[in-house]
XYZ file of C-alpha atoms in Angstrom:
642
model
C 13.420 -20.257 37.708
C 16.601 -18.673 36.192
C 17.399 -15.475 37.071
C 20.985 -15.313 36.888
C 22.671 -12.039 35.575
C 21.785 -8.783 36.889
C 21.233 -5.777 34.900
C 23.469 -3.432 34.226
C 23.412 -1.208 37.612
C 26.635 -0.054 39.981
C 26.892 -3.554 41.736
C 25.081 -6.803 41.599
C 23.358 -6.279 44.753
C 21.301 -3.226 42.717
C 21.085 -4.991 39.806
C 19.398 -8.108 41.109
C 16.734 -5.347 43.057
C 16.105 -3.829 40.024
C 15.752 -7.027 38.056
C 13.082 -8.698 41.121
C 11.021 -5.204 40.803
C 11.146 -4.954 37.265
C 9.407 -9.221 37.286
C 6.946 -8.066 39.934
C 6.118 -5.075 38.052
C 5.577 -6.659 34.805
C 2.886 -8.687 33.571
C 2.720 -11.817 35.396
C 3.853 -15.409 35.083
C 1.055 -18.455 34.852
C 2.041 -21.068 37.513
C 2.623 -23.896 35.003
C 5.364 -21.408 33.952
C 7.203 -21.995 37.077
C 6.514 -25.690 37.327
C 8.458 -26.229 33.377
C 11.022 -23.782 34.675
C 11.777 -26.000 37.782
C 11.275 -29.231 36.136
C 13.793 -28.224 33.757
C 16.748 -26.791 36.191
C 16.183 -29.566 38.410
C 16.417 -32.513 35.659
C 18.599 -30.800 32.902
C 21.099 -28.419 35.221
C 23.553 -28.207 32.875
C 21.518 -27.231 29.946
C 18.905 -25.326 31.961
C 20.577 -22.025 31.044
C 19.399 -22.244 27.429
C 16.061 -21.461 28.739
C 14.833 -17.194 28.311
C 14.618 -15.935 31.988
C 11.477 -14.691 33.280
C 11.657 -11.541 33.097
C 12.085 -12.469 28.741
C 9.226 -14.540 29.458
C 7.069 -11.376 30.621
C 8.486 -9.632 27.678
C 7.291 -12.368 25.395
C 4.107 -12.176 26.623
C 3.671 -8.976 26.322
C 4.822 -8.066 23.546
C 2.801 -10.743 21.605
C -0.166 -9.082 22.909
C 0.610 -5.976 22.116
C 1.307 -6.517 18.607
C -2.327 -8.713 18.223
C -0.554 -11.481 17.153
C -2.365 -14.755 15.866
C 0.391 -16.692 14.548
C 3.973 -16.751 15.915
C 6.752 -18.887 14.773
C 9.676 -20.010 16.954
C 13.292 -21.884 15.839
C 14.916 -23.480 19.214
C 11.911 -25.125 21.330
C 14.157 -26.874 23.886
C 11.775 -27.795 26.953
C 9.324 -25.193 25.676
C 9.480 -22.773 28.205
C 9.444 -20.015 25.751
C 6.596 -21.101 23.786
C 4.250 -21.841 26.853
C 4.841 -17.833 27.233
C 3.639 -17.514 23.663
C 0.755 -20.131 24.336
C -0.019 -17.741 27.553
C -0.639 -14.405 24.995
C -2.476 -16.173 22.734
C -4.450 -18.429 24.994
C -7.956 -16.688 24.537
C -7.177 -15.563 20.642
C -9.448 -17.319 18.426
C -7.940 -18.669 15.554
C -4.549 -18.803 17.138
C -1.264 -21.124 15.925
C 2.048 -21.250 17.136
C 4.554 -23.008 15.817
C 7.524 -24.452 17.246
C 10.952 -26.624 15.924
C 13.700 -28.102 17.652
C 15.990 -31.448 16.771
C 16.938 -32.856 20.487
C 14.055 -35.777 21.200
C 14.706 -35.365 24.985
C 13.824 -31.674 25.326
C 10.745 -32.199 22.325
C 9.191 -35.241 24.875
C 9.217 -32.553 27.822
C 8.187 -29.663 25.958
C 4.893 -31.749 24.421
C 4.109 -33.122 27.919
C 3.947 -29.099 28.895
C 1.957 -28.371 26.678
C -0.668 -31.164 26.984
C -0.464 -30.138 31.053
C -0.903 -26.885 30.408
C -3.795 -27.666 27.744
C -2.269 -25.317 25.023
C -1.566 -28.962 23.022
C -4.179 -27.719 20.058
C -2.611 -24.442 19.455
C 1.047 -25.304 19.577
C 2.549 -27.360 16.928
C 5.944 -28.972 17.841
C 7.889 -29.883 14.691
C 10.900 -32.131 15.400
C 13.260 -31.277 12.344
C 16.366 -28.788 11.169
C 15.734 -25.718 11.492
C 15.793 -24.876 7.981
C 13.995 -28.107 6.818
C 11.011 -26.315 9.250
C 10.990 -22.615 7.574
C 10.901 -24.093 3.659
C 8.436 -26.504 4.801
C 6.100 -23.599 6.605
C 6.290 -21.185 2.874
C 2.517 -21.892 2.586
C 1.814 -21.164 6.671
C 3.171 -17.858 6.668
C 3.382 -14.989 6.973
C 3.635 -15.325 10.995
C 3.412 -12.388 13.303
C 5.925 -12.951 15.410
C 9.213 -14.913 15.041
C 11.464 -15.909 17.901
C 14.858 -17.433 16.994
C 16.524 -19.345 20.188
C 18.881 -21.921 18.780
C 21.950 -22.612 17.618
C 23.880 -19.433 16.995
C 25.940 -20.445 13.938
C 22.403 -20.826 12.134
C 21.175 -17.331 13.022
C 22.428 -15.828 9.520
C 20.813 -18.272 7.635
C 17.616 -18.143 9.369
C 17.540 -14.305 8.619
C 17.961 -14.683 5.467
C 15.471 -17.188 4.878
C 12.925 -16.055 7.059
C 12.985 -13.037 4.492
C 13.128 -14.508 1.834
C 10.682 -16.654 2.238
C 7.962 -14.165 3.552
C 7.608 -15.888 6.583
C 7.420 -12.309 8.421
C 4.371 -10.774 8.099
C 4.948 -6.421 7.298
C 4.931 -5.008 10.608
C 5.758 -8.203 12.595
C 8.143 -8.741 14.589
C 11.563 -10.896 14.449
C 12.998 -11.697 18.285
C 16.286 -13.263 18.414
C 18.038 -14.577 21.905
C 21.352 -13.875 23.258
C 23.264 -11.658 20.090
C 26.058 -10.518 22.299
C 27.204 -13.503 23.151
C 28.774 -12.127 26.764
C 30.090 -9.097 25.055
C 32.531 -11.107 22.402
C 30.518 -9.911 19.140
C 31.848 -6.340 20.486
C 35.354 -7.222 22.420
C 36.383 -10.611 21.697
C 40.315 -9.235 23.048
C 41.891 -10.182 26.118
C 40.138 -7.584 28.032
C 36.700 -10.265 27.569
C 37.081 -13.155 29.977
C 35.544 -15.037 27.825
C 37.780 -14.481 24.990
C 39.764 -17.849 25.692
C 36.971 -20.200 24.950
C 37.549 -20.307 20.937
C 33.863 -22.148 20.650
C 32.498 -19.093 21.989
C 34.308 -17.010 19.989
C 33.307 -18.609 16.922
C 29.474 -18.722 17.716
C 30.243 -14.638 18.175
C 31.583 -14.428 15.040
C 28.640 -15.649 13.640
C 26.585 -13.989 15.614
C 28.642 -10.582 14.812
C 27.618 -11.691 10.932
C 23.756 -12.116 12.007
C 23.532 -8.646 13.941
C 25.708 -7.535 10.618
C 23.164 -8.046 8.094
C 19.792 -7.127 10.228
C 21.512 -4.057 10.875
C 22.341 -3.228 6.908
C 19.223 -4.792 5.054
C 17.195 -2.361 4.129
C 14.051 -4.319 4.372
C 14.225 -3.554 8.272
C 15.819 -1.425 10.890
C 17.668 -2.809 14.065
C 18.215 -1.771 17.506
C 20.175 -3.751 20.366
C 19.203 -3.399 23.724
C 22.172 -4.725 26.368
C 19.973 -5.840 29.072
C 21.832 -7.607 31.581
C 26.172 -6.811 32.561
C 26.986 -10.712 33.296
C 25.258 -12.530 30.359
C 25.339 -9.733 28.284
C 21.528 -10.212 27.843
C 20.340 -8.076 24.557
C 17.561 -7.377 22.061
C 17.285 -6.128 18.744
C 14.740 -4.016 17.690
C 14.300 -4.013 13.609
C 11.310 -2.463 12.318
C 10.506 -1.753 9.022
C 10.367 -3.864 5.420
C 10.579 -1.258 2.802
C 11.993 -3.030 -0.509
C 10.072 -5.939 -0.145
C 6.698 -5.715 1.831
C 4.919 -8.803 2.534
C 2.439 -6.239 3.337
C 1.435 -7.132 7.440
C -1.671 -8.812 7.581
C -2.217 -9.339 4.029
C -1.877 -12.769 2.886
C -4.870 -13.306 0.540
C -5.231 -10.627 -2.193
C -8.104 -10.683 -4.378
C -8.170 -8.247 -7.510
C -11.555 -6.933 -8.896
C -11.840 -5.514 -11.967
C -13.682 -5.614 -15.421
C -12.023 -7.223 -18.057
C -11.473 -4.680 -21.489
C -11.432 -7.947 -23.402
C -14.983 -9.723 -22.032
C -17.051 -6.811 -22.391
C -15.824 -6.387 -25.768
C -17.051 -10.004 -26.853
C -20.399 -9.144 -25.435
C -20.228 -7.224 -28.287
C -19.447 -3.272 -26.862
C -17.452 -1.220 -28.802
C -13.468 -0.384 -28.075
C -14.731 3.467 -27.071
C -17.014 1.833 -24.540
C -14.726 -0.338 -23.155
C -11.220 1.399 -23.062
C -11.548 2.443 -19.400
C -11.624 -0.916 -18.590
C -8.684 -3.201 -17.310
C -6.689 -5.216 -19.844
C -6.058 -8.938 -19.032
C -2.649 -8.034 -20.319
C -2.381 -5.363 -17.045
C -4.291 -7.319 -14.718
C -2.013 -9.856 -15.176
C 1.143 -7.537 -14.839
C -0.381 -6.437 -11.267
C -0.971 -10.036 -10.307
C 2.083 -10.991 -10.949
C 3.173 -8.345 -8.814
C 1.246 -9.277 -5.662
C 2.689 -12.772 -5.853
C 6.132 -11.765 -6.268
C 5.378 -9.516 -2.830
C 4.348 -12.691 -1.313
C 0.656 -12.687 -1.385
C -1.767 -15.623 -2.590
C -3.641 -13.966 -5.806
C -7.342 -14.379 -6.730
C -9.187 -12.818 -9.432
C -12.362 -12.306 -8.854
C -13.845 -10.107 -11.492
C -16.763 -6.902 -12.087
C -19.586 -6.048 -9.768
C -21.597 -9.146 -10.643
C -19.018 -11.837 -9.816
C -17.959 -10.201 -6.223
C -21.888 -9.923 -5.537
C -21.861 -13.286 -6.189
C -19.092 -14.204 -3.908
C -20.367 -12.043 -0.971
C -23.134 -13.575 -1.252
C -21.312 -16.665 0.600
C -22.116 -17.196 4.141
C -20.529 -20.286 5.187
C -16.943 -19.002 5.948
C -15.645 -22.850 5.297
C -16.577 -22.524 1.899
C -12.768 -21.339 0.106
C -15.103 -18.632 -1.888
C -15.820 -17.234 0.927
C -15.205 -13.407 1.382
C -13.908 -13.665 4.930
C -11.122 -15.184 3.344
C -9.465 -12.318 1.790
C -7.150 -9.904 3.413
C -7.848 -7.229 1.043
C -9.026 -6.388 -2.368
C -6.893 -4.872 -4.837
C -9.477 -2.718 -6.364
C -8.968 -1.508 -10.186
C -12.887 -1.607 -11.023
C -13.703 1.238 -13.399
C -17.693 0.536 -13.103
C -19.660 0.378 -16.524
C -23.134 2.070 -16.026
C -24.259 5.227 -14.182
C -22.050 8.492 -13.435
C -20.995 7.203 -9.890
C -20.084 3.572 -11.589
C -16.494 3.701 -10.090
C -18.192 4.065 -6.662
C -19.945 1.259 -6.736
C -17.364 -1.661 -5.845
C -15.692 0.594 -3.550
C -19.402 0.900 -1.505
C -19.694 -2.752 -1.612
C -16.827 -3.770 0.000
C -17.387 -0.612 2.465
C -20.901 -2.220 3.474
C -19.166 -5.740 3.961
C -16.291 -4.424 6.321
C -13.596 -5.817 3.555
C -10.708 -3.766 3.292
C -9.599 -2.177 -0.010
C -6.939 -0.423 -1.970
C -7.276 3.562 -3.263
C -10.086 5.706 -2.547
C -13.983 5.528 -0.477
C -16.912 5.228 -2.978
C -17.407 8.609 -1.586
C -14.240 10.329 -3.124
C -15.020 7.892 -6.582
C -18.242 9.537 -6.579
C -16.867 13.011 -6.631
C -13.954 12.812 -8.837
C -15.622 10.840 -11.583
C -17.768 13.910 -11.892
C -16.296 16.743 -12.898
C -18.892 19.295 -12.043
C -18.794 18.029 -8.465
C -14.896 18.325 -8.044
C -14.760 21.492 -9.665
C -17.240 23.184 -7.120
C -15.660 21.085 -3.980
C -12.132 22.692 -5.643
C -13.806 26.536 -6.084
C -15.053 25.924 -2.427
C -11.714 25.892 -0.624
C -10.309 27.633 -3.054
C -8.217 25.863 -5.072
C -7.450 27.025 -8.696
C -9.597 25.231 -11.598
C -10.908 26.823 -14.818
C -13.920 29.247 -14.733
C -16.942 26.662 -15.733
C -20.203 26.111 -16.154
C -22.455 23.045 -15.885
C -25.382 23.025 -18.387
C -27.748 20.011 -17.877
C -29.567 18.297 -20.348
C -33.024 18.989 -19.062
C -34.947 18.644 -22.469
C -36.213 22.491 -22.181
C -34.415 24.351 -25.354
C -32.193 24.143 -27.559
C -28.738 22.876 -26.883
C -27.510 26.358 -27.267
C -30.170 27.916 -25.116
C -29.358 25.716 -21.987
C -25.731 26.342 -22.680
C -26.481 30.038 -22.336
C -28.666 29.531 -19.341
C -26.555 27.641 -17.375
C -23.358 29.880 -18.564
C -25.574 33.477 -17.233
C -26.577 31.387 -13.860
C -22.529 30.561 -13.364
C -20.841 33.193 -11.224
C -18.286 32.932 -14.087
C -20.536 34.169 -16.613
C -18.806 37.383 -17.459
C -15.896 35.322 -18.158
C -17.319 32.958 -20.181
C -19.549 34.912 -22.175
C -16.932 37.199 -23.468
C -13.912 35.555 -23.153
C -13.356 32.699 -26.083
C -11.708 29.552 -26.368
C -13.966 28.152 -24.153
C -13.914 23.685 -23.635
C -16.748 21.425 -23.235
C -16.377 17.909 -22.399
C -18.816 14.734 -20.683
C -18.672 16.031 -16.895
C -18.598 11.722 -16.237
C -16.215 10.380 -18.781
C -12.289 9.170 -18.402
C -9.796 8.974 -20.987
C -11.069 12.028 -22.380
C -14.592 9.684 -24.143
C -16.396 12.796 -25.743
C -13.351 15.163 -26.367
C -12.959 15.908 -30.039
C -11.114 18.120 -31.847
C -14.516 20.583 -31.864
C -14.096 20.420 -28.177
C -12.503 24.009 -28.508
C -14.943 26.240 -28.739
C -14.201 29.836 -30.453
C -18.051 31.425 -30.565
C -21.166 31.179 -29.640
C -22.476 29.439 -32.340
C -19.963 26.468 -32.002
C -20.680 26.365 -28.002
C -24.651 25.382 -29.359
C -23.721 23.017 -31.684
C -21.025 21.562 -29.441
C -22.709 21.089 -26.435
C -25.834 19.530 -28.984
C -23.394 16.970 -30.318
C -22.417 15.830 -26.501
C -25.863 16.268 -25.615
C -26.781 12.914 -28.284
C -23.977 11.168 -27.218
C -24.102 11.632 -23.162
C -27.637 12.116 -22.761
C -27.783 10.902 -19.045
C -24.940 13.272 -18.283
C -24.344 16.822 -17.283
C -21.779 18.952 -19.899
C -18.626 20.927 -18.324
C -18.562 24.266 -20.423
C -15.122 25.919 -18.662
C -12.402 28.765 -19.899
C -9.644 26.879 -22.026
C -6.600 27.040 -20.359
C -3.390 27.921 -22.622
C -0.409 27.314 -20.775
C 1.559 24.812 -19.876
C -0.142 21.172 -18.991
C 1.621 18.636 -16.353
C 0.216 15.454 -14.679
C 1.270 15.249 -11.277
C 1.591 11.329 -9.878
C 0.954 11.329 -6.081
C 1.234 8.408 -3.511
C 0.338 7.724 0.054
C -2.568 9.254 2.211
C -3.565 12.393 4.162
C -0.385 13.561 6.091
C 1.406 10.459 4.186
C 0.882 11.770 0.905
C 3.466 13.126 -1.393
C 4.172 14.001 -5.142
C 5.936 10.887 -6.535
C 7.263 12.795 -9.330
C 5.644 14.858 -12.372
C 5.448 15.251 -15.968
C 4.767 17.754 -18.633
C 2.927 17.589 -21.621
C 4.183 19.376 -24.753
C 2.101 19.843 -27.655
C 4.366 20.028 -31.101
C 2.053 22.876 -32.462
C 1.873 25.132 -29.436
C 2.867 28.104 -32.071
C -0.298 27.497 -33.378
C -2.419 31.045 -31.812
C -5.624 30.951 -33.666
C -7.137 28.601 -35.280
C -10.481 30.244 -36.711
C -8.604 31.694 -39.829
C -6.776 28.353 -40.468
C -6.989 27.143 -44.451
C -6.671 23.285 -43.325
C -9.799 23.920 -40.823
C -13.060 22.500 -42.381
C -17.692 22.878 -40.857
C -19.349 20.355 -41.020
C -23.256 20.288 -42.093
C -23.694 21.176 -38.464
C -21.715 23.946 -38.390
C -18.904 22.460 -36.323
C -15.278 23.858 -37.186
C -13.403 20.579 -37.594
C -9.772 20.185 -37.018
C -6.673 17.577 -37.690
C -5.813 15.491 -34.831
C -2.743 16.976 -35.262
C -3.091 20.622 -34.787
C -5.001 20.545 -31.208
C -3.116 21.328 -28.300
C -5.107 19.040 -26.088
C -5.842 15.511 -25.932
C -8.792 14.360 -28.072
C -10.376 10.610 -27.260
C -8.020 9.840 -30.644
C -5.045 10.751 -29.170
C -5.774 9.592 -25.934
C -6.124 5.886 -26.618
C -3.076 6.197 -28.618
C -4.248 6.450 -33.232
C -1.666 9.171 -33.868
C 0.282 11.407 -31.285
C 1.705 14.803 -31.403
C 2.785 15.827 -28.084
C 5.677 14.189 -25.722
C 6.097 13.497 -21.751
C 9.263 15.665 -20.217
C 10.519 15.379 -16.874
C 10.296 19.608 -16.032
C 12.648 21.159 -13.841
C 11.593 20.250 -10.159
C 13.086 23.962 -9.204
C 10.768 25.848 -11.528
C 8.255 27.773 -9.664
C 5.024 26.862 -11.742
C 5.837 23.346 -11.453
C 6.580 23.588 -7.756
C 3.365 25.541 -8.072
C 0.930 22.901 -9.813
C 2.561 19.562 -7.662
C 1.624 22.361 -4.747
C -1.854 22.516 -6.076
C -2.210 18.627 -6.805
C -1.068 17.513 -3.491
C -3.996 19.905 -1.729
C -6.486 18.452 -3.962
C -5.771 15.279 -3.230
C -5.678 15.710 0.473
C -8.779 17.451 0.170
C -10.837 14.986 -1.902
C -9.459 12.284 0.415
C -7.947 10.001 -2.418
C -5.673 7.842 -1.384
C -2.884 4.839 -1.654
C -1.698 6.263 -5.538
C -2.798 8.513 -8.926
C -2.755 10.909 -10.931
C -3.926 14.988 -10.906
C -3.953 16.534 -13.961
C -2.566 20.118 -14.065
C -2.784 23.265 -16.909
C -1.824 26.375 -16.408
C -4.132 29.661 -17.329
C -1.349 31.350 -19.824
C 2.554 31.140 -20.307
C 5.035 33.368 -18.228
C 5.559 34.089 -14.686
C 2.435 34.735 -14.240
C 0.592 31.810 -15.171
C -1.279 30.178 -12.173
C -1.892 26.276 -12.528
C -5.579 25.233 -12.323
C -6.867 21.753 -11.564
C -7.935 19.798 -14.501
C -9.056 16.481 -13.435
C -8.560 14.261 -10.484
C -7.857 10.553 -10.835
C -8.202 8.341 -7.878
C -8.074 5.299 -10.095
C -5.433 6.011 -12.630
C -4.261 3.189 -15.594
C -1.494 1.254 -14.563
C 0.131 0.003 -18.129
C 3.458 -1.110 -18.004
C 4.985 1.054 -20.786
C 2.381 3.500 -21.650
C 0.486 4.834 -18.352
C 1.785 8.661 -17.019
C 2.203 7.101 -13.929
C 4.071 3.959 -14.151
C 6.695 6.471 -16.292
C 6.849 8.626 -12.967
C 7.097 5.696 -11.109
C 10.562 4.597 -13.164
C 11.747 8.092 -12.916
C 11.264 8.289 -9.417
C 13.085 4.640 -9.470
C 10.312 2.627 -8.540
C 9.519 -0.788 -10.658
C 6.341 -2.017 -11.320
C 6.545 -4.627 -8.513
C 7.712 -1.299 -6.190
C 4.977 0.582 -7.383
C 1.517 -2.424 -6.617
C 3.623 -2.621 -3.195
C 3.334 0.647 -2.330
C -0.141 0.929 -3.315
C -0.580 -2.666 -0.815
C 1.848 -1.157 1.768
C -0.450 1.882 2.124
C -3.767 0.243 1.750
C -2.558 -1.913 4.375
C -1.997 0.701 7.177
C -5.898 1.586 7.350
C -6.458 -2.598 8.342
C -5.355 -2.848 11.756
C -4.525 0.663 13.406
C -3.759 -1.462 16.479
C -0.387 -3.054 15.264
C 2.838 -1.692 15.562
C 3.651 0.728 12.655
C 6.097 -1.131 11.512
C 7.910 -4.264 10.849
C 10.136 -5.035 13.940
C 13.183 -7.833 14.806
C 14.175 -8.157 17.989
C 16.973 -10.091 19.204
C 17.763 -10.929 22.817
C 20.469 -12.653 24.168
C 22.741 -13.620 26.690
């Protein structure tokens, strides 16, 4: 066994103490271990050196473990000593592959014969081949857990790189690479090293100096070196963290569900039922995405198609559900007032991991009667409302006045006009019309009668219409992890307009209804929504003003509160205009559209400099973190060396 080169302590006689308590201290060595290590110093004493000492070998070990890997990938074999530690982690993990490459026949015969002694043969693979030839060969195997690089140091930039850029690093693996200080020349290659006069060694730490060079300035990961040993200059490097390009940890099969705008419209629904609904032009966009992040891609479909496919038990079947990693979920639902709960609950009763909010917190927000009174609970601002159900008994004006006098806002409703009514279960504003601005009691009955025909299964929000200024706030991450992204405000062209009731160009129609353009309302309308004529414009607001510090204040508690999570969208208006306007909560969206070129928050995305590809990552990234709590936070390299 080779234990040569104490740690750094006052004299060698310390050091070598230190380094036999730290082995007996550590997690311990399998026998067959010892047998490879003497094999190999008694048959190969030159080259015997090459091998990681124990004490590495522990590390291995344990850190493999730690980590829960399942697949680990290592470039320098030699007599396997290394990976027999690696087969010793993963000995009793189900599932478990470790791959291994090396180009000297001698060293491959006795590292295969280990393995077959040691009966770890079926879960090591031993590829005799370059180095590089090995990683663009293993693109479809990866990601892997945990990498260990042992070989020749001239290669150890180009194995970086393309271990990268190929994915082959799983987000928050780890990447362990032997021996980067190359007995101190990589930091003192002068006269004051002794080993300065060997010019092959000084080359091979000139390459090595590049390698520790670029771990320690890409900022897909962040690098530590550990000197562990004075004589050999034994190291590691510690680089956790892909942030530009996430290969997202565990996630290498991504299926996307989601109903298709386009399908339901050639079963013959209209464009107003359909527009919530996912365009094959954006599902695309966020497919494209996923691959480009290094994930394998699947569409699977609405509620009917994934009940289908989790409906497969045989898990050798490729449609089977145990197969995917996660499930990019963009499912609006079509039927009921919880329909954007319902592949969310699915997946929740099947144990498969998905992106953005429970079913529970798509259950809430789609209603907005529901997230209004969770709001008013812990008191967070939202307009003074009312919800009047449809329960048959009345007029539509008489239930709007009952349910308005059993509101604890009712003083301010009754007396205090415009009020707004809108579906309390729609998106994309489906039921706002220009009418939706109510300015007496006898538009508030015909109003709420007109909704009443068109949502009959749903409750009506009756609330105080808010004047001021209007922002929707993008937010990203969850709980404690959650932060504004960036925010934008909504100006209306005609906000000189003050009253509208005396207005020439207004017209009734036979049902009494005051009946405006679409372009004199100072609020989105279904028309203006969905984009047939436009009269208001996105700004970026000052960041220092105090009501827009005041309403991202406002959105970020909601959306803590609610639980929502991964990425959306709050929607923000403000009471009146001047200092004292207070910001009240106008909607919560836990599933917000994702449109390249038209969506509120793909613009605050780009303004906050993230692309589209940035933007499905961090939604993956985030998702990914509630998978396996067990696993290091982050991605991590480590390099050790001698």
């Amino acid at each position: 066994m080779k234990d040569e080169g104490p740690v750094i302590f006052p004299n060698d006689a310390v050091s070598y103490a230190v380094y036999r308590y730290c082995k007996e201290h550590s997690v311990p060595l399998p026998e067959h271990l010892f047998k490879l290590a003497q094999f190999t110093e008694e048959n190969l004493p030159e080259l015997s050196e090459m091998m990681v000492s124990g004490l590495q070998a522990q590390y291995l070990i344990w850190t493999a473990r730690s980590i829960g890997a399942k697949k680990i990938l290592e470039i320098g074999c030699f007599c396997g000593f290394s990976a027999l530690a690696f087969a010793e982690a993963l000995k009793d993990v189900e599932g478990a592959k470790i791959v291994t490459t090396d180009i000297n026949p001698k060293t491959c015969e006795i590292a295969r014969n280990a393995f077959r002694d040691a009966g770890v043969d079926n879960i090591v693979t031993l590829i005799e081949a370059p180095a590089i030839e090995t990683l663009q060969s293993l693109q479809s195997d990866g990601p892997f857990d945990l990498v260990f690089i042992d070989a020749n140091k001239d290669g150890y930039p180009d194995y970086f790189k393309t271990l990268l850029d190929l994915n082959l690093i799983r987000k928050n693996g780890i990447l362990i690479a032997d021996n980067v200080l190359k007995r101190g020349l990589v930091a003192d290659d002068s006269d004051n090293n002794p080993s300065s006069g060997d010019k092959d060694e000084v080359w091979r730490a000139s390459k090595l100096r590049e390698f520790n060079g670029l771990a320690a300035k890409d900022p897909r990961v962040e690098t530590l070196i550990l000197p562990d040993q004075s004589t050999q200059y034994r190291d590691f490097i510690f680089t956790p963290k892909l942030v530009s390009k996430p290969d997202v940890e565990l996630i290498r099969s991504t299926s996307c569900v989601a109903e298709s705008r386009e399908k339901y419209q050639a079963r013959g629904y209209s464009f107003e039922e359909c527009c919530e609904l996912t365009s094959e032009d954006t599902m695309s966009d966020v497919m494209r995405a996923l691959r480009n992040l290094g994930h394998t891609v699947e569409l699977i479909g609405d509620i009917k198609d994934l009940v289908e496919r989790l409906a497969i038990t045989d898990e050798n079947d490729e449609r089977s559900p145990s197969k995917w990693d996660l499930v990019y979920n963009d499912s609006e639902g079509f039927i009921g007032t919880a329909r954007e709960a319902q592949i969310p609950g699915l997946l929740e009763a099947y144990g498969i991991p998905f992106t953005c909010a429970s079913a529970a917190t798509y259950a809430i927000c789609l209603d907005k009667g529901l997230t209004k009174l969770t709001l008013e609970l812990f008191g967070i601002p939202t307009a003074p409302f009312a919800i009047i159900q449809n329960d048959g008994i009345g007029t539509a004006s008489e239930q709007a006045l009952r349910a308005i006098k059993q509101s604890k806002h009712r003083e301010k409703l009754l007396h205090s006009f415009p009020l707004f009514a809108k579906p309390a279960a729609e998106g994309t504003s489906k039921g706002v019309l220009t009418s939706s601005k109510i300015h007496d009691a006898e538009e508030l009955g015909n109003s709420i009668e007109v909704l009443f025909k068109k949502y009959p299964r749903q409750d009506i929000i009756i609330e105080s219409f808010l004047s001021g200024r209007e922002f929707t706030v993008g937010i990203i991450g969850t709980g404690a992890k959650a932060r504004v992204l960036g925010v934008l405000e909504i100006c209306w062209h005609n906000r000189h307009i003050v009253d509208t009731s005396t207005m020439e160009v207004v017209t009734t129609n036979d049902r009494g209804i005051r009946i405006l353009p679409e372009d004199m309302v100072d609020f989105y309308t279904f028309n203006l929504k969905v984009g047939h004529g436009s009269h208001s414009l996105q700004s970026v607001p000052d960041p220092k003003d105090p009501e827009v510090i005041k309403a991202c204040g406002i959105a970020l508690q909601s959306w803590r509160l609610l639980k929502c999570r991964d990425l959306g969208r709050i929607d923000v208006r403000s009471d009146k205009f001047g200092p004292d306007a207070m910001p009240c909560i106008i909607e919560v969206n836990p599933l917000a559209g994702l449109i390249q070129g038209a969506s509120s928050l793909v613009t605050i995305a780009e303004n906050a400099g993230l692309s589209y590809q940035d933007l499905i990552g961090t939604v993956v990234e985030s998702a990914a973190e509630r998978i396996r709590p067990t696993m290091a936070p982050t991605d991590s390299c480590i390099n050790m060396g001698r």
